[in-house]
Amino acid sequence: MSSVKKIVLAYSGGLDTSIIIPWLKENYDDPEIIAVAGNVGQADELEDLEEKALKTGASKLIVADLVDEMVDDVIIPSMKAGAKYETYLLGTAFARPVIAKSLCEIALAEGADAICHGCTGKGNDQVRFELTIKHFAPGMKIIAPWREWDIKSRDEEIDFAEAHHVPLKITRETNYSKDKNLWHLSHEGLDLEDPANEPNYDKPGFLEMGVSPTQAPDVPTYVTLTFDKGVPVAINGEQKKASDIIADLNVYGGQNGIGIIDIVENRLVGMKDRGVYETPGGTILYKAHELLEMICVDKDTLHEKEKLAVDFADLVYNGKWYSPLREALSAFVDKTQEYVTGTVRVKLYKGNIIPAGMTSPYSLYSENLATFDESDYNQKDAEGFINLWGLPTKVQALRAQGKLQ
């Protein structure tokens, strides 16, 4: 441990990383600690972060602006793929690759001996961080205090913080484990650890990105999104970059109780874990994109894409963003998005996203073919098609009856 003179720490200012600085000082022979906060859109969580980091022993705080990189390089490609992990829209998993990449860049530039993170030994994030570090800095030492120290619980973490005069924004009663970025907010721990307990969505302070559907307005909100080759380029007719569109959608979605899910998911390490996720803007964006694909992508491609979306989501969830397979799947997805250009209108109402119309210059939908009125479609053609399509079924039945000649 004495050989480690300089450590780059993934720093959020939350409970875990707040106590890690003094713990590293005590257990690694007083190394220099450079705290690195990745700005992925967590807003007010970055306030007073530098003062706190320096007071607890860091030599400096570096804030890396990663919002657009996360959105453009990870979120939008995943959204185009339709990637969902067991209905979870991958909010935490989206941020980890770009944060860990930034940690590597800073550690190499600063001549650090190690990179440290505050992920627990039970969770998925330790894998996401460390696989990215192995990709960008394969020779770098990784320090994971949760796999080393004697602290066993979040209560004991608070005890350590109090003993070392580390300021905290939480109490033992509000000690949910949370992760926030532009895309989402997760809630775990406390009463949520028992799946029998209903989340108290209406309790002040529980939901942070919006309101519960029961508190949403009685009047719906209409939102229009425009896409170019699967990428969102405008909201309500105003052209904006993708991160700003997501920010706007968070407001609309939050006000209308959109994107709140309560799931028990299968973690990478093998256990089941219960969490409540808020993803207001992302849920709208995914739905609008799916609606546009319905009219722009052919049946075979759409069905194959839906199957591969599960594999894509698994790669993201399991920390393999920087992998040959993910890159190959993204290349496939980009080809499927060649004609996913157009506009989608949705109605937001008390937690629901209701389709309100979609148009595209590349639509495969033909009203002339689908209409119940007179059209150019020759219904007699169906007879020959069904005879050929059903021929194997007919032959099998004749064999079973002993009538096959």
PDB file of N, CA and C in Angstrom, residues 67-156:
ATOM      1  N   VAL A  67     -21.782  15.337 -19.923  1.00  0.00           N
ATOM      2  CA  VAL A  67     -23.205  15.208 -20.254  1.00  0.00           C
ATOM      3  C   VAL A  67     -23.414  14.845 -21.720  1.00  0.00           C
ATOM      4  N   ASP A  68     -22.851  15.639 -22.624  1.00  0.00           N
ATOM      5  CA  ASP A  68     -23.082  15.390 -24.049  1.00  0.00           C
ATOM      6  C   ASP A  68     -22.420  14.104 -24.519  1.00  0.00           C
ATOM      7  N   GLU A  69     -21.258  13.774 -23.948  1.00  0.00           N
ATOM      8  CA  GLU A  69     -20.615  12.510 -24.318  1.00  0.00           C
ATOM      9  C   GLU A  69     -21.489  11.332 -23.906  1.00  0.00           C
ATOM     10  N   MET A  70     -22.034  11.392 -22.694  1.00  0.00           N
ATOM     11  CA  MET A  70     -22.923  10.318 -22.239  1.00  0.00           C
ATOM     12  C   MET A  70     -24.156  10.213 -23.139  1.00  0.00           C
ATOM     13  N   VAL A  71     -24.748  11.348 -23.460  1.00  0.00           N
ATOM     14  CA  VAL A  71     -25.973  11.345 -24.263  1.00  0.00           C
ATOM     15  C   VAL A  71     -25.692  10.898 -25.695  1.00  0.00           C
ATOM     16  N   ASP A  72     -24.725  11.544 -26.347  1.00  0.00           N
ATOM     17  CA  ASP A  72     -24.491  11.294 -27.769  1.00  0.00           C
ATOM     18  C   ASP A  72     -23.828   9.949 -28.040  1.00  0.00           C
ATOM     19  N   ASP A  73     -22.905   9.545 -27.146  1.00  0.00           N
ATOM     20  CA  ASP A  73     -22.116   8.347 -27.415  1.00  0.00           C
ATOM     21  C   ASP A  73     -22.681   7.082 -26.793  1.00  0.00           C
ATOM     22  N   VAL A  74     -23.541   7.211 -25.780  1.00  0.00           N
ATOM     23  CA  VAL A  74     -24.055   6.017 -25.096  1.00  0.00           C
ATOM     24  C   VAL A  74     -25.586   5.964 -25.113  1.00  0.00           C
ATOM     25  N   ILE A  75     -26.235   7.036 -24.645  1.00  0.00           N
ATOM     26  CA  ILE A  75     -27.689   6.983 -24.509  1.00  0.00           C
ATOM     27  C   ILE A  75     -28.392   6.890 -25.857  1.00  0.00           C
ATOM     28  N   ILE A  76     -28.061   7.765 -26.780  1.00  0.00           N
ATOM     29  CA  ILE A  76     -28.757   7.756 -28.074  1.00  0.00           C
ATOM     30  C   ILE A  76     -28.517   6.453 -28.842  1.00  0.00           C
ATOM     31  N   PRO A  77     -27.286   5.938 -28.928  1.00  0.00           N
ATOM     32  CA  PRO A  77     -27.116   4.630 -29.577  1.00  0.00           C
ATOM     33  C   PRO A  77     -27.924   3.515 -28.912  1.00  0.00           C
ATOM     34  N   SER A  78     -28.050   3.562 -27.584  1.00  0.00           N
ATOM     35  CA  SER A  78     -28.830   2.539 -26.877  1.00  0.00           C
ATOM     36  C   SER A  78     -30.318   2.721 -27.116  1.00  0.00           C
ATOM     37  N   MET A  79     -30.764   3.970 -27.153  1.00  0.00           N
ATOM     38  CA  MET A  79     -32.164   4.255 -27.442  1.00  0.00           C
ATOM     39  C   MET A  79     -32.525   3.794 -28.851  1.00  0.00           C
ATOM     40  N   LYS A  80     -31.642   4.058 -29.807  1.00  0.00           N
ATOM     41  CA  LYS A  80     -31.890   3.602 -31.182  1.00  0.00           C
ATOM     42  C   LYS A  80     -31.992   2.086 -31.241  1.00  0.00           C
ATOM     43  N   ALA A  81     -31.234   1.414 -30.369  1.00  0.00           N
ATOM     44  CA  ALA A  81     -31.272  -0.051 -30.327  1.00  0.00           C
ATOM     45  C   ALA A  81     -32.519  -0.570 -29.624  1.00  0.00           C
ATOM     46  N   GLY A  82     -33.214   0.314 -28.883  1.00  0.00           N
ATOM     47  CA  GLY A  82     -34.353  -0.129 -28.100  1.00  0.00           C
ATOM     48  C   GLY A  82     -33.938  -0.936 -26.886  1.00  0.00           C
ATOM     49  N   ALA A  83     -32.746  -0.666 -26.366  1.00  0.00           N
ATOM     50  CA  ALA A  83     -32.170  -1.482 -25.295  1.00  0.00           C
ATOM     51  C   ALA A  83     -32.841  -1.206 -23.956  1.00  0.00           C
ATOM     52  N   LYS A  84     -33.451  -2.232 -23.393  1.00  0.00           N
ATOM     53  CA  LYS A  84     -34.042  -2.173 -22.056  1.00  0.00           C
ATOM     54  C   LYS A  84     -33.624  -3.433 -21.311  1.00  0.00           C
ATOM     55  N   TYR A  85     -33.239  -3.268 -20.058  1.00  0.00           N
ATOM     56  CA  TYR A  85     -32.894  -4.431 -19.251  1.00  0.00           C
ATOM     57  C   TYR A  85     -34.038  -4.705 -18.286  1.00  0.00           C
ATOM     58  N   GLU A  86     -34.857  -5.691 -18.604  1.00  0.00           N
ATOM     59  CA  GLU A  86     -35.987  -6.053 -17.753  1.00  0.00           C
ATOM     60  C   GLU A  86     -36.853  -4.831 -17.429  1.00  0.00           C
ATOM     61  N   THR A  87     -37.172  -4.047 -18.411  1.00  0.00           N
ATOM     62  CA  THR A  87     -37.947  -2.791 -18.377  1.00  0.00           C
ATOM     63  C   THR A  87     -37.152  -1.613 -17.819  1.00  0.00           C
ATOM     64  N   TYR A  88     -35.951  -1.847 -17.310  1.00  0.00           N
ATOM     65  CA  TYR A  88     -35.105  -0.781 -16.766  1.00  0.00           C
ATOM     66  C   TYR A  88     -34.381  -0.092 -17.924  1.00  0.00           C
ATOM     67  N   LEU A  89     -34.458   1.231 -17.965  1.00  0.00           N
ATOM     68  CA  LEU A  89     -33.868   1.988 -19.068  1.00  0.00           C
ATOM     69  C   LEU A  89     -32.405   2.369 -18.819  1.00  0.00           C
ATOM     70  N   LEU A  90     -31.712   1.596 -17.983  1.00  0.00           N
ATOM     71  CA  LEU A  90     -30.244   1.560 -17.933  1.00  0.00           C
ATOM     72  C   LEU A  90     -29.591   2.864 -17.487  1.00  0.00           C
ATOM     73  N   GLY A  91     -30.302   3.662 -16.682  1.00  0.00           N
ATOM     74  CA  GLY A  91     -29.788   4.978 -16.320  1.00  0.00           C
ATOM     75  C   GLY A  91     -28.415   4.987 -15.689  1.00  0.00           C
ATOM     76  N   THR A  92     -28.197   4.179 -14.652  1.00  0.00           N
ATOM     77  CA  THR A  92     -26.884   4.123 -14.010  1.00  0.00           C
ATOM     78  C   THR A  92     -25.847   3.562 -14.974  1.00  0.00           C
ATOM     79  N   ALA A  93     -26.218   2.521 -15.698  1.00  0.00           N
ATOM     80  CA  ALA A  93     -25.286   1.872 -16.613  1.00  0.00           C
ATOM     81  C   ALA A  93     -24.838   2.792 -17.739  1.00  0.00           C
ATOM     82  N   PHE A  94     -25.695   3.731 -18.146  1.00  0.00           N
ATOM     83  CA  PHE A  94     -25.327   4.657 -19.214  1.00  0.00           C
ATOM     84  C   PHE A  94     -24.180   5.578 -18.798  1.00  0.00           C
ATOM     85  N   ALA A  95     -24.155   5.980 -17.540  1.00  0.00           N
ATOM     86  CA  ALA A  95     -23.164   6.968 -17.097  1.00  0.00           C
ATOM     87  C   ALA A  95     -21.797   6.361 -16.826  1.00  0.00           C
ATOM     88  N   ARG A  96     -21.757   5.114 -16.404  1.00  0.00           N
ATOM     89  CA  ARG A  96     -20.506   4.531 -15.930  1.00  0.00           C
ATOM     90  C   ARG A  96     -19.389   4.465 -16.972  1.00  0.00           C
ATOM     91  N   PRO A  97     -19.676   4.106 -18.216  1.00  0.00           N
ATOM     92  CA  PRO A  97     -18.570   4.029 -19.186  1.00  0.00           C
ATOM     93  C   PRO A  97     -17.849   5.351 -19.384  1.00  0.00           C
ATOM     94  N   VAL A  98     -18.597   6.451 -19.500  1.00  0.00           N
ATOM     95  CA  VAL A  98     -17.942   7.737 -19.767  1.00  0.00           C
ATOM     96  C   VAL A  98     -17.237   8.257 -18.516  1.00  0.00           C
ATOM     97  N   ILE A  99     -17.802   7.984 -17.325  1.00  0.00           N
ATOM     98  CA  ILE A  99     -17.124   8.397 -16.092  1.00  0.00           C
ATOM     99  C   ILE A  99     -15.811   7.648 -15.937  1.00  0.00           C
ATOM    100  N   ALA A 100     -15.848   6.340 -16.118  1.00  0.00           N
ATOM    101  CA  ALA A 100     -14.637   5.537 -15.956  1.00  0.00           C
ATOM    102  C   ALA A 100     -13.586   5.876 -17.008  1.00  0.00           C
ATOM    103  N   LYS A 101     -14.028   6.155 -18.223  1.00  0.00           N
ATOM    104  CA  LYS A 101     -13.086   6.577 -19.263  1.00  0.00           C
ATOM    105  C   LYS A 101     -12.396   7.868 -18.853  1.00  0.00           C
ATOM    106  N   SER A 102     -13.151   8.813 -18.313  1.00  0.00           N
ATOM    107  CA  SER A 102     -12.573  10.078 -17.860  1.00  0.00           C
ATOM    108  C   SER A 102     -11.594   9.854 -16.719  1.00  0.00           C
ATOM    109  N   LEU A 103     -11.929   8.960 -15.795  1.00  0.00           N
ATOM    110  CA  LEU A 103     -11.011   8.633 -14.701  1.00  0.00           C
ATOM    111  C   LEU A 103      -9.671   8.149 -15.243  1.00  0.00           C
ATOM    112  N   CYS A 104      -9.723   7.310 -16.258  1.00  0.00           N
ATOM    113  CA  CYS A 104      -8.487   6.789 -16.853  1.00  0.00           C
ATOM    114  C   CYS A 104      -7.678   7.913 -17.495  1.00  0.00           C
ATOM    115  N   GLU A 105      -8.342   8.764 -18.236  1.00  0.00           N
ATOM    116  CA  GLU A 105      -7.642   9.867 -18.898  1.00  0.00           C
ATOM    117  C   GLU A 105      -6.955  10.776 -17.877  1.00  0.00           C
ATOM    118  N   ILE A 106      -7.659  11.082 -16.796  1.00  0.00           N
ATOM    119  CA  ILE A 106      -7.099  11.959 -15.774  1.00  0.00           C
ATOM    120  C   ILE A 106      -5.982  11.253 -15.007  1.00  0.00           C
ATOM    121  N   ALA A 107      -6.187   9.994 -14.671  1.00  0.00           N
ATOM    122  CA  ALA A 107      -5.166   9.241 -13.933  1.00  0.00           C
ATOM    123  C   ALA A 107      -3.866   9.148 -14.728  1.00  0.00           C
ATOM    124  N   LEU A 108      -3.957   8.900 -16.016  1.00  0.00           N
ATOM    125  CA  LEU A 108      -2.758   8.808 -16.854  1.00  0.00           C
ATOM    126  C   LEU A 108      -2.092  10.169 -16.991  1.00  0.00           C
ATOM    127  N   ALA A 109      -2.904  11.213 -17.135  1.00  0.00           N
ATOM    128  CA  ALA A 109      -2.341  12.560 -17.265  1.00  0.00           C
ATOM    129  C   ALA A 109      -1.692  13.040 -15.975  1.00  0.00           C
ATOM    130  N   GLU A 110      -2.232  12.627 -14.828  1.00  0.00           N
ATOM    131  CA  GLU A 110      -1.721  13.064 -13.530  1.00  0.00           C
ATOM    132  C   GLU A 110      -0.609  12.161 -12.999  1.00  0.00           C
ATOM    133  N   GLY A 111      -0.335  11.069 -13.696  1.00  0.00           N
ATOM    134  CA  GLY A 111       0.684  10.135 -13.227  1.00  0.00           C
ATOM    135  C   GLY A 111       0.272   9.400 -11.972  1.00  0.00           C
ATOM    136  N   ALA A 112      -1.001   9.064 -11.852  1.00  0.00           N
ATOM    137  CA  ALA A 112      -1.513   8.379 -10.664  1.00  0.00           C
ATOM    138  C   ALA A 112      -1.079   6.916 -10.648  1.00  0.00           C
ATOM    139  N   ASP A 113      -1.009   6.373  -9.433  1.00  0.00           N
ATOM    140  CA  ASP A 113      -0.662   4.957  -9.255  1.00  0.00           C
ATOM    141  C   ASP A 113      -1.890   4.062  -9.233  1.00  0.00           C
ATOM    142  N   ALA A 114      -3.054   4.644  -8.940  1.00  0.00           N
ATOM    143  CA  ALA A 114      -4.254   3.824  -8.795  1.00  0.00           C
ATOM    144  C   ALA A 114      -5.501   4.652  -9.053  1.00  0.00           C
ATOM    145  N   ILE A 115      -6.577   3.943  -9.384  1.00  0.00           N
ATOM    146  CA  ILE A 115      -7.911   4.526  -9.496  1.00  0.00           C
ATOM    147  C   ILE A 115      -8.775   3.856  -8.447  1.00  0.00           C
ATOM    148  N   CYS A 116      -9.554   4.667  -7.726  1.00  0.00           N
ATOM    149  CA  CYS A 116     -10.403   4.146  -6.660  1.00  0.00           C
ATOM    150  C   CYS A 116     -11.859   4.480  -6.953  1.00  0.00           C
ATOM    151  N   HIS A 117     -12.746   3.543  -6.638  1.00  0.00           N
ATOM    152  CA  HIS A 117     -14.185   3.795  -6.775  1.00  0.00           C
ATOM    153  C   HIS A 117     -14.900   3.335  -5.508  1.00  0.00           C
ATOM    154  N   GLY A 118     -16.117   3.831  -5.307  1.00  0.00           N
ATOM    155  CA  GLY A 118     -16.876   3.519  -4.105  1.00  0.00           C
ATOM    156  C   GLY A 118     -17.967   2.498  -4.304  1.00  0.00           C
ATOM    157  N   CYS A 119     -17.883   1.703  -5.358  1.00  0.00           N
ATOM    158  CA  CYS A 119     -18.919   0.709  -5.628  1.00  0.00           C
ATOM    159  C   CYS A 119     -18.831  -0.438  -4.631  1.00  0.00           C
ATOM    160  N   THR A 120     -19.987  -0.957  -4.253  1.00  0.00           N
ATOM    161  CA  THR A 120     -20.007  -2.081  -3.330  1.00  0.00           C
ATOM    162  C   THR A 120     -19.647  -3.374  -4.052  1.00  0.00           C
ATOM    163  N   GLY A 121     -19.298  -4.379  -3.268  1.00  0.00           N
ATOM    164  CA  GLY A 121     -18.980  -5.689  -3.827  1.00  0.00           C
ATOM    165  C   GLY A 121     -20.209  -6.482  -4.212  1.00  0.00           C
ATOM    166  N   LYS A 122     -21.394  -5.918  -3.946  1.00  0.00           N
ATOM    167  CA  LYS A 122     -22.642  -6.592  -4.300  1.00  0.00           C
ATOM    168  C   LYS A 122     -23.215  -6.125  -5.624  1.00  0.00           C
ATOM    169  N   GLY A 123     -22.791  -4.951  -6.081  1.00  0.00           N
ATOM    170  CA  GLY A 123     -23.489  -4.301  -7.174  1.00  0.00           C
ATOM    171  C   GLY A 123     -22.908  -4.529  -8.551  1.00  0.00           C
ATOM    172  N   ASN A 124     -23.562  -3.886  -9.533  1.00  0.00           N
ATOM    173  CA  ASN A 124     -23.139  -3.974 -10.933  1.00  0.00           C
ATOM    174  C   ASN A 124     -22.067  -2.952 -11.281  1.00  0.00           C
ATOM    175  N   ASP A 125     -22.067  -1.810 -10.572  1.00  0.00           N
ATOM    176  CA  ASP A 125     -21.204  -0.699 -10.967  1.00  0.00           C
ATOM    177  C   ASP A 125     -19.726  -1.017 -10.842  1.00  0.00           C
ATOM    178  N   GLN A 126     -19.349  -1.866  -9.897  1.00  0.00           N
ATOM    179  CA  GLN A 126     -17.947  -2.246  -9.776  1.00  0.00           C
ATOM    180  C   GLN A 126     -17.447  -2.894 -11.079  1.00  0.00           C
ATOM    181  N   VAL A 127     -18.314  -3.672 -11.698  1.00  0.00           N
ATOM    182  CA  VAL A 127     -17.952  -4.335 -12.958  1.00  0.00           C
ATOM    183  C   VAL A 127     -17.867  -3.307 -14.078  1.00  0.00           C
ATOM    184  N   ARG A 128     -18.833  -2.406 -14.128  1.00  0.00           N
ATOM    185  CA  ARG A 128     -18.865  -1.395 -15.185  1.00  0.00           C
ATOM    186  C   ARG A 128     -17.639  -0.492 -15.134  1.00  0.00           C
ATOM    187  N   PHE A 129     -17.290  -0.036 -13.925  1.00  0.00           N
ATOM    188  CA  PHE A 129     -16.101   0.797 -13.770  1.00  0.00           C
ATOM    189  C   PHE A 129     -14.842   0.030 -14.164  1.00  0.00           C
ATOM    190  N   GLU A 130     -14.694  -1.153 -13.627  1.00  0.00           N
ATOM    191  CA  GLU A 130     -13.414  -1.843 -13.765  1.00  0.00           C
ATOM    192  C   GLU A 130     -13.184  -2.407 -15.159  1.00  0.00           C
ATOM    193  N   LEU A 131     -14.251  -2.819 -15.848  1.00  0.00           N
ATOM    194  CA  LEU A 131     -14.055  -3.269 -17.233  1.00  0.00           C
ATOM    195  C   LEU A 131     -13.628  -2.104 -18.123  1.00  0.00           C
ATOM    196  N   THR A 132     -14.172  -0.923 -17.860  1.00  0.00           N
ATOM    197  CA  THR A 132     -13.761   0.251 -18.634  1.00  0.00           C
ATOM    198  C   THR A 132     -12.325   0.630 -18.313  1.00  0.00           C
ATOM    199  N   ILE A 133     -11.949   0.559 -17.038  1.00  0.00           N
ATOM    200  CA  ILE A 133     -10.562   0.855 -16.663  1.00  0.00           C
ATOM    201  C   ILE A 133      -9.607  -0.141 -17.314  1.00  0.00           C
ATOM    202  N   LYS A 134      -9.983  -1.405 -17.337  1.00  0.00           N
ATOM    203  CA  LYS A 134      -9.127  -2.411 -17.974  1.00  0.00           C
ATOM    204  C   LYS A 134      -8.983  -2.150 -19.472  1.00  0.00           C
ATOM    205  N   HIS A 135     -10.006  -1.508 -20.068  1.00  0.00           N
ATOM    206  CA  HIS A 135      -9.957  -1.203 -21.494  1.00  0.00           C
ATOM    207  C   HIS A 135      -9.024  -0.027 -21.780  1.00  0.00           C
ATOM    208  N   PHE A 136      -9.121   1.035 -20.976  1.00  0.00           N
ATOM    209  CA  PHE A 136      -8.361   2.253 -21.254  1.00  0.00           C
ATOM    210  C   PHE A 136      -7.043   2.359 -20.484  1.00  0.00           C
ATOM    211  N   ALA A 137      -6.929   1.654 -19.374  1.00  0.00           N
ATOM    212  CA  ALA A 137      -5.684   1.692 -18.587  1.00  0.00           C
ATOM    213  C   ALA A 137      -5.444   0.312 -17.993  1.00  0.00           C
ATOM    214  N   PRO A 138      -5.110  -0.665 -18.841  1.00  0.00           N
ATOM    215  CA  PRO A 138      -5.044  -2.065 -18.390  1.00  0.00           C
ATOM    216  C   PRO A 138      -4.015  -2.331 -17.299  1.00  0.00           C
ATOM    217  N   GLY A 139      -3.016  -1.470 -17.159  1.00  0.00           N
ATOM    218  CA  GLY A 139      -2.004  -1.699 -16.125  1.00  0.00           C
ATOM    219  C   GLY A 139      -2.273  -0.969 -14.822  1.00  0.00           C
ATOM    220  N   MET A 140      -3.378  -0.250 -14.735  1.00  0.00           N
ATOM    221  CA  MET A 140      -3.659   0.587 -13.576  1.00  0.00           C
ATOM    222  C   MET A 140      -4.166  -0.236 -12.405  1.00  0.00           C
ATOM    223  N   LYS A 141      -3.656   0.041 -11.195  1.00  0.00           N
ATOM    224  CA  LYS A 141      -4.164  -0.589  -9.979  1.00  0.00           C
ATOM    225  C   LYS A 141      -5.541  -0.032  -9.673  1.00  0.00           C
ATOM    226  N   ILE A 142      -6.444  -0.908  -9.248  1.00  0.00           N
ATOM    227  CA  ILE A 142      -7.803  -0.513  -8.891  1.00  0.00           C
ATOM    228  C   ILE A 142      -8.018  -0.767  -7.407  1.00  0.00           C
ATOM    229  N   ILE A 143      -8.503   0.249  -6.710  1.00  0.00           N
ATOM    230  CA  ILE A 143      -8.805   0.137  -5.282  1.00  0.00           C
ATOM    231  C   ILE A 143     -10.311   0.218  -5.097  1.00  0.00           C
ATOM    232  N   ALA A 144     -10.878  -0.785  -4.458  1.00  0.00           N
ATOM    233  CA  ALA A 144     -12.313  -0.836  -4.178  1.00  0.00           C
ATOM    234  C   ALA A 144     -12.492  -1.035  -2.673  1.00  0.00           C
ATOM    235  N   PRO A 145     -12.597   0.053  -1.890  1.00  0.00           N
ATOM    236  CA  PRO A 145     -12.652  -0.054  -0.431  1.00  0.00           C
ATOM    237  C   PRO A 145     -13.727  -1.001   0.096  1.00  0.00           C
ATOM    238  N   TRP A 146     -14.876  -1.059  -0.560  1.00  0.00           N
ATOM    239  CA  TRP A 146     -15.935  -1.950  -0.078  1.00  0.00           C
ATOM    240  C   TRP A 146     -15.493  -3.410  -0.080  1.00  0.00           C
ATOM    241  N   ARG A 147     -14.452  -3.734  -0.850  1.00  0.00           N
ATOM    242  CA  ARG A 147     -13.943  -5.104  -0.866  1.00  0.00           C
ATOM    243  C   ARG A 147     -12.742  -5.259   0.072  1.00  0.00           C
ATOM    244  N   GLU A 148     -12.389  -4.165   0.771  1.00  0.00           N
ATOM    245  CA  GLU A 148     -11.228  -4.203   1.656  1.00  0.00           C
ATOM    246  C   GLU A 148     -11.551  -3.872   3.105  1.00  0.00           C
ATOM    247  N   TRP A 149     -12.374  -2.846   3.340  1.00  0.00           N
ATOM    248  CA  TRP A 149     -12.537  -2.355   4.700  1.00  0.00           C
ATOM    249  C   TRP A 149     -13.458  -3.235   5.539  1.00  0.00           C
ATOM    250  N   ASP A 150     -13.532  -2.915   6.820  1.00  0.00           N
ATOM    251  CA  ASP A 150     -14.346  -3.680   7.766  1.00  0.00           C
ATOM    252  C   ASP A 150     -15.762  -3.149   7.888  1.00  0.00           C
ATOM    253  N   ILE A 151     -16.068  -2.050   7.236  1.00  0.00           N
ATOM    254  CA  ILE A 151     -17.416  -1.479   7.279  1.00  0.00           C
ATOM    255  C   ILE A 151     -18.394  -2.429   6.583  1.00  0.00           C
ATOM    256  N   LYS A 152     -19.514  -2.693   7.252  1.00  0.00           N
ATOM    257  CA  LYS A 152     -20.449  -3.695   6.740  1.00  0.00           C
ATOM    258  C   LYS A 152     -21.797  -3.128   6.291  1.00  0.00           C
ATOM    259  N   SER A 153     -22.086  -1.881   6.637  1.00  0.00           N
ATOM    260  CA  SER A 153     -23.417  -1.345   6.334  1.00  0.00           C
ATOM    261  C   SER A 153     -23.354   0.169   6.157  1.00  0.00           C
ATOM    262  N   ARG A 154     -24.458   0.735   5.660  1.00  0.00           N
ATOM    263  CA  ARG A 154     -24.522   2.185   5.503  1.00  0.00           C
ATOM    264  C   ARG A 154     -24.598   2.870   6.866  1.00  0.00           C
ATOM    265  N   ASP A 155     -25.178   2.219   7.857  1.00  0.00           N
ATOM    266  CA  ASP A 155     -25.158   2.785   9.211  1.00  0.00           C
ATOM    267  C   ASP A 155     -23.721   2.911   9.723  1.00  0.00           C
ATOM    268  N   GLU A 156     -22.913   1.897   9.460  1.00  0.00           N
ATOM    269  CA  GLU A 156     -21.515   1.956   9.895  1.00  0.00           C
ATOM    270  C   GLU A 156     -20.742   3.010   9.108  1.00  0.00           C
TER     271      GLU A 156
END
